[in-house]
Amino acid sequence: MEAGLKYQGIRIEKTGPKKVEDIVTVEKPLQISINGDAFTVVMQTPGEEVELALGLLYAEDVIKKNTPHQLTIHKDEENTVIEIDLEIEKQLLGKGYLSSRSLLSVSSCGICGKQSISDLGASGERLSSTEKLTAPFIFDLQNKMHAAQKIFPQTGSIHGAALFDVHGNLLACKEDIGRHNALDKSVGALILQGNLDMAKTLFFSGRISYEIVIKSFRAKIHTIIAISGPSSLALDYAKEFGIHIIGFCRENRFTIYTDPTFFE
């Protein structure tokens, strides 16, 4: 299925109403199962479902980067992927699989389904980096992400998540109606490629929320740059995890919210 479909509407302008035909971002449910049992259902934009499943399960600490597994892809009569089933030996499943989770994650919420505040945390060593960022470097990343986005120019209603290495080389840029789905797809793509360790910077089209910081920390991404701003909880976690946060990167300006010593 295509990521965008044509819909008719009426646009109201100063000169009066006008019939228009817009391309609208598609939103469909995808069930992610483990060993035949449903783990979660995500609302997502069709395409790159395997990457989404791997990225989400990695972010949830269900699998590791190199966890052996087999995939079964189920499609409906329209050839749309409706389920990804991962076959994994039970002893290889992470603690994220053992924690209870409800079976719905909507496209706008990465923490929906968590059952207690204690489920929101993450463990691991604080990230550290010695690289310095400059304004031209940051704006170059922004230009590269915009050039890599294929669906946004058509619909204007889809998020993008671009991952870069320390030199600013684009490793992956995925799009989805859910901002956290876009990041999961990019992380999942690098898991498939075997080069997730190279990802150091995330350039993101949406706001920087708690779940984006957590997912980045799991992937050891030490810098997040976004077109929109961060939430207070995102900043609190970013400072704890050693993640640099840059928000409102647009129109040749941006705001540094964490330790500014990494910028020159």
Coordinates of C-alpha atoms in Angstrom, one line a residue:
M1 CA 0.0 0.0 0.0
E2 CA 1.1 3.5 -0.8
A3 CA 2.0 5.9 2.1
G4 CA -0.3 8.6 0.7
L5 CA -3.7 8.5 -0.8
K6 CA -5.7 11.1 -2.7
Y7 CA -8.7 12.7 -0.9
Q8 CA -11.0 15.5 -2.1
G9 CA -11.7 18.5 0.1
I10 CA -12.9 22.1 0.0
R11 CA -10.3 24.8 0.7
I12 CA -11.6 28.1 2.1
E13 CA -9.7 31.1 0.8
K14 CA -10.3 34.9 0.8
T15 CA -11.7 34.6 -2.7
G16 CA -14.1 31.8 -1.7
P17 CA -14.3 28.0 -1.5
K18 CA -12.3 25.9 -3.9
K19 CA -12.3 22.2 -4.6
V20 CA -9.0 20.6 -4.0
E21 CA -7.4 17.1 -4.1
D22 CA -4.8 16.4 -1.5
I23 CA -2.5 13.5 -0.8
V24 CA -3.2 12.4 2.8
T25 CA -0.8 10.3 4.8
V26 CA -2.1 6.7 5.3
E27 CA -2.5 5.3 8.8
K28 CA -2.9 1.6 9.4
P29 CA -2.6 -0.8 12.3
L30 CA 0.3 -3.3 12.5
Q31 CA 0.4 -6.1 14.9
I32 CA 3.8 -7.1 16.2
S33 CA 3.9 -10.7 17.6
I34 CA 6.5 -12.7 19.3
N35 CA 6.5 -16.5 18.9
G36 CA 2.9 -16.3 17.6
D37 CA 1.6 -14.2 20.5
A38 CA 0.5 -10.6 20.0
F39 CA 2.9 -8.2 21.8
T40 CA 1.6 -4.8 20.6
V41 CA -0.4 -3.1 17.9
V42 CA 1.0 0.1 16.5
M43 CA -0.7 2.7 14.3
Q44 CA 1.7 3.4 11.5
T45 CA 2.3 4.5 7.9
P46 CA 2.6 1.4 5.7
G47 CA 6.1 0.6 4.5
E48 CA 9.2 -0.7 6.2
E49 CA 7.2 -2.7 8.8
V50 CA 10.2 -5.0 9.5
E51 CA 12.3 -2.1 10.4
L52 CA 9.6 -0.7 12.6
A53 CA 9.1 -4.0 14.4
L54 CA 12.9 -4.4 15.1
G55 CA 13.4 -0.8 16.1
L56 CA 10.4 -0.9 18.5
L57 CA 11.4 -4.2 20.1
Y58 CA 14.9 -2.9 20.5
A59 CA 13.7 0.3 22.1
E60 CA 11.5 -1.7 24.4
D61 CA 14.5 -3.9 25.5
V62 CA 12.8 -7.0 24.1
I63 CA 15.7 -7.8 21.7
K64 CA 19.3 -6.9 21.3
K65 CA 21.0 -5.7 18.1
N66 CA 22.3 -9.2 17.3
T67 CA 19.5 -11.3 18.8
P68 CA 19.0 -14.3 16.4
H69 CA 15.5 -14.4 15.1
Q70 CA 13.2 -15.4 12.2
L71 CA 10.5 -13.2 10.7
T72 CA 7.1 -14.1 9.3
I73 CA 5.2 -11.4 7.4
H74 CA 1.5 -11.6 7.2
K75 CA -0.5 -9.6 4.6
D76 CA -4.2 -9.0 3.9
E77 CA -6.0 -9.4 0.6
E78 CA -4.8 -5.9 -0.5
N79 CA -1.2 -7.0 0.0
T80 CA -0.9 -4.7 3.0
V81 CA 1.4 -6.0 5.8
I82 CA -0.8 -6.5 8.9
E83 CA 1.4 -8.5 11.2
I84 CA 5.1 -9.1 11.8
D85 CA 5.8 -12.2 13.8
L86 CA 9.3 -12.7 15.3
E87 CA 10.4 -16.2 16.3
I88 CA 12.9 -15.9 19.1
E89 CA 14.2 -18.4 21.7
K90 CA 12.5 -17.4 24.9
Q91 CA 15.8 -17.4 26.9
L92 CA 17.0 -14.6 24.5
L93 CA 14.1 -12.3 25.2
G94 CA 14.9 -9.2 27.2
K95 CA 13.3 -7.8 30.3
G96 CA 11.0 -5.6 28.1
Y97 CA 9.2 -8.8 27.1
L98 CA 8.6 -9.8 30.6
S99 CA 7.0 -6.5 31.7
S100 CA 3.2 -6.5 31.0
R101 CA 2.1 -4.1 28.3
S102 CA -1.3 -3.4 26.8
L103 CA -1.8 -4.0 23.1
L104 CA -2.2 -0.6 21.6
S105 CA 0.2 2.1 20.8
V106 CA -1.3 5.0 18.8
S107 CA 0.7 6.9 16.3
S108 CA 1.2 9.9 18.5
C109 CA 2.1 8.2 21.7
G110 CA 5.2 6.1 22.4
I111 CA 4.5 5.4 26.0
C112 CA 0.9 4.4 25.6
G113 CA 0.5 0.9 27.1
K114 CA 3.0 1.5 30.0
Q115 CA 1.3 0.4 33.2
S116 CA 3.2 2.3 35.9
I117 CA 5.6 5.2 36.2
S118 CA 8.4 2.8 37.0
D119 CA 8.1 1.4 33.5
L120 CA 9.1 4.8 32.0
G121 CA 12.8 4.6 33.0
A122 CA 15.8 3.2 31.2
S123 CA 19.1 1.8 32.5
G124 CA 22.6 2.0 31.2
E125 CA 25.8 4.0 31.3
R126 CA 25.7 7.7 30.8
L127 CA 26.7 8.6 27.2
S128 CA 29.8 10.7 26.6
S129 CA 31.2 12.3 23.4
T130 CA 34.1 14.5 22.6
E131 CA 32.9 15.7 19.2
K132 CA 32.2 19.4 18.8
L133 CA 29.3 20.6 16.6
T134 CA 29.1 23.8 14.6
A135 CA 26.2 25.8 13.2
P136 CA 27.1 25.0 9.5
F137 CA 27.4 21.3 10.4
I138 CA 23.9 21.3 12.1
F139 CA 22.3 23.1 9.2
D140 CA 23.9 20.7 6.8
L141 CA 22.3 17.8 8.6
Q142 CA 18.9 19.5 8.3
N143 CA 19.4 20.0 4.6
K144 CA 20.3 16.3 4.2
M145 CA 17.2 15.1 6.1
H146 CA 14.9 17.4 4.0
A147 CA 16.5 16.1 0.8
A148 CA 16.0 12.5 1.9
Q149 CA 12.3 12.9 2.8
K150 CA 10.1 11.6 0.0
I151 CA 6.6 11.5 1.5
F152 CA 6.6 14.9 3.4
P153 CA 6.7 17.0 0.2
Q154 CA 3.6 15.2 -1.0
T155 CA 1.5 15.2 2.2
G156 CA 3.0 17.7 4.7
S157 CA 1.7 15.5 7.5
I158 CA 4.4 12.9 8.2
H159 CA 7.4 12.9 10.5
G160 CA 11.0 12.2 9.6
A161 CA 13.9 10.8 11.6
A162 CA 17.4 10.9 10.2
L163 CA 20.4 9.2 11.7
F164 CA 23.9 10.4 11.0
D165 CA 27.4 9.2 11.9
V166 CA 30.0 11.4 13.6
H167 CA 31.1 12.9 10.3
G168 CA 27.6 13.9 9.3
N169 CA 27.0 11.1 6.8
L170 CA 23.4 10.1 6.5
L171 CA 22.9 6.5 7.6
A172 CA 19.1 6.3 7.5
C173 CA 16.1 8.5 7.1
K174 CA 12.6 7.1 7.6
E175 CA 9.2 8.7 7.7
D176 CA 6.0 7.8 9.5
I177 CA 2.8 9.4 10.7
G178 CA 4.1 8.6 14.3
R179 CA 7.2 10.5 15.3
H180 CA 8.5 7.6 17.4
N181 CA 7.6 5.2 14.6
A182 CA 9.9 7.1 12.3
L183 CA 12.8 6.8 14.8
D184 CA 12.0 3.1 15.3
K185 CA 12.1 2.5 11.5
S186 CA 15.5 4.3 11.2
V187 CA 17.0 2.3 14.2
G188 CA 15.5 -0.9 12.8
A189 CA 17.0 -0.2 9.4
L190 CA 20.5 0.2 10.9
I191 CA 20.0 -3.0 13.0
L192 CA 19.3 -4.8 9.7
Q193 CA 22.4 -3.2 8.1
G194 CA 24.5 -4.0 11.2
N195 CA 25.8 -0.5 11.7
L196 CA 23.6 1.0 14.5
D197 CA 26.8 1.7 16.5
M198 CA 27.7 4.3 13.9
A199 CA 24.6 6.4 14.6
K200 CA 25.6 9.4 16.8
T201 CA 23.1 12.2 15.9
L202 CA 19.4 12.2 15.3
F203 CA 17.7 15.0 13.3
F204 CA 14.1 14.9 14.0
S205 CA 11.0 16.7 12.5
G206 CA 8.8 16.6 15.6
R207 CA 9.0 17.8 19.2
I208 CA 11.5 16.1 21.5
S209 CA 9.5 14.2 24.0
Y210 CA 10.4 11.8 26.7
E211 CA 10.1 8.7 24.5
I212 CA 12.4 10.1 21.8
V213 CA 15.1 10.6 24.4
I214 CA 14.7 7.1 25.8
K215 CA 14.8 5.5 22.3
S216 CA 17.9 7.6 21.5
F217 CA 19.6 6.5 24.7
R218 CA 18.9 2.9 24.0
A219 CA 20.5 3.3 20.6
K220 CA 23.4 5.3 22.1
I221 CA 22.6 8.4 20.1
H222 CA 24.2 11.3 22.0
T223 CA 22.8 14.3 20.1
I224 CA 19.2 15.1 19.2
I225 CA 18.4 18.0 16.9
A226 CA 14.7 18.8 16.2
I227 CA 12.7 21.4 14.3
S228 CA 10.4 21.7 17.3
G229 CA 11.1 22.1 21.0
P230 CA 11.7 19.6 23.9
S231 CA 9.5 18.8 26.8
S232 CA 10.6 19.3 30.4
L233 CA 10.8 15.6 31.0
A234 CA 12.8 15.1 27.9
L235 CA 15.4 17.6 29.1
D236 CA 15.5 16.0 32.6
Y237 CA 16.2 12.6 31.1
A238 CA 18.6 14.0 28.5
K239 CA 20.8 15.6 31.2
E240 CA 20.8 12.4 33.2
F241 CA 21.7 10.3 30.1
G242 CA 24.3 12.7 28.7
I243 CA 22.4 13.5 25.6
H244 CA 22.7 16.9 23.9
I245 CA 19.5 18.6 23.0
I246 CA 19.0 21.2 20.3
G247 CA 15.5 22.4 19.5
F248 CA 13.8 24.8 17.2
C249 CA 16.3 24.3 14.4
R250 CA 14.7 26.3 11.6
E251 CA 15.1 29.5 9.7
N252 CA 18.9 29.6 10.3
R253 CA 18.6 29.4 14.1
F254 CA 18.4 26.9 16.9
T255 CA 18.4 26.7 20.7
I256 CA 20.8 24.6 22.8
Y257 CA 19.1 23.2 25.9
T258 CA 21.8 21.1 27.5
D259 CA 25.5 21.6 28.2
P260 CA 26.7 24.1 25.6
T261 CA 30.3 23.0 25.7
F262 CA 29.8 20.5 22.9
F263 CA 29.1 23.4 20.6
E264 CA 31.7 25.7 19.0

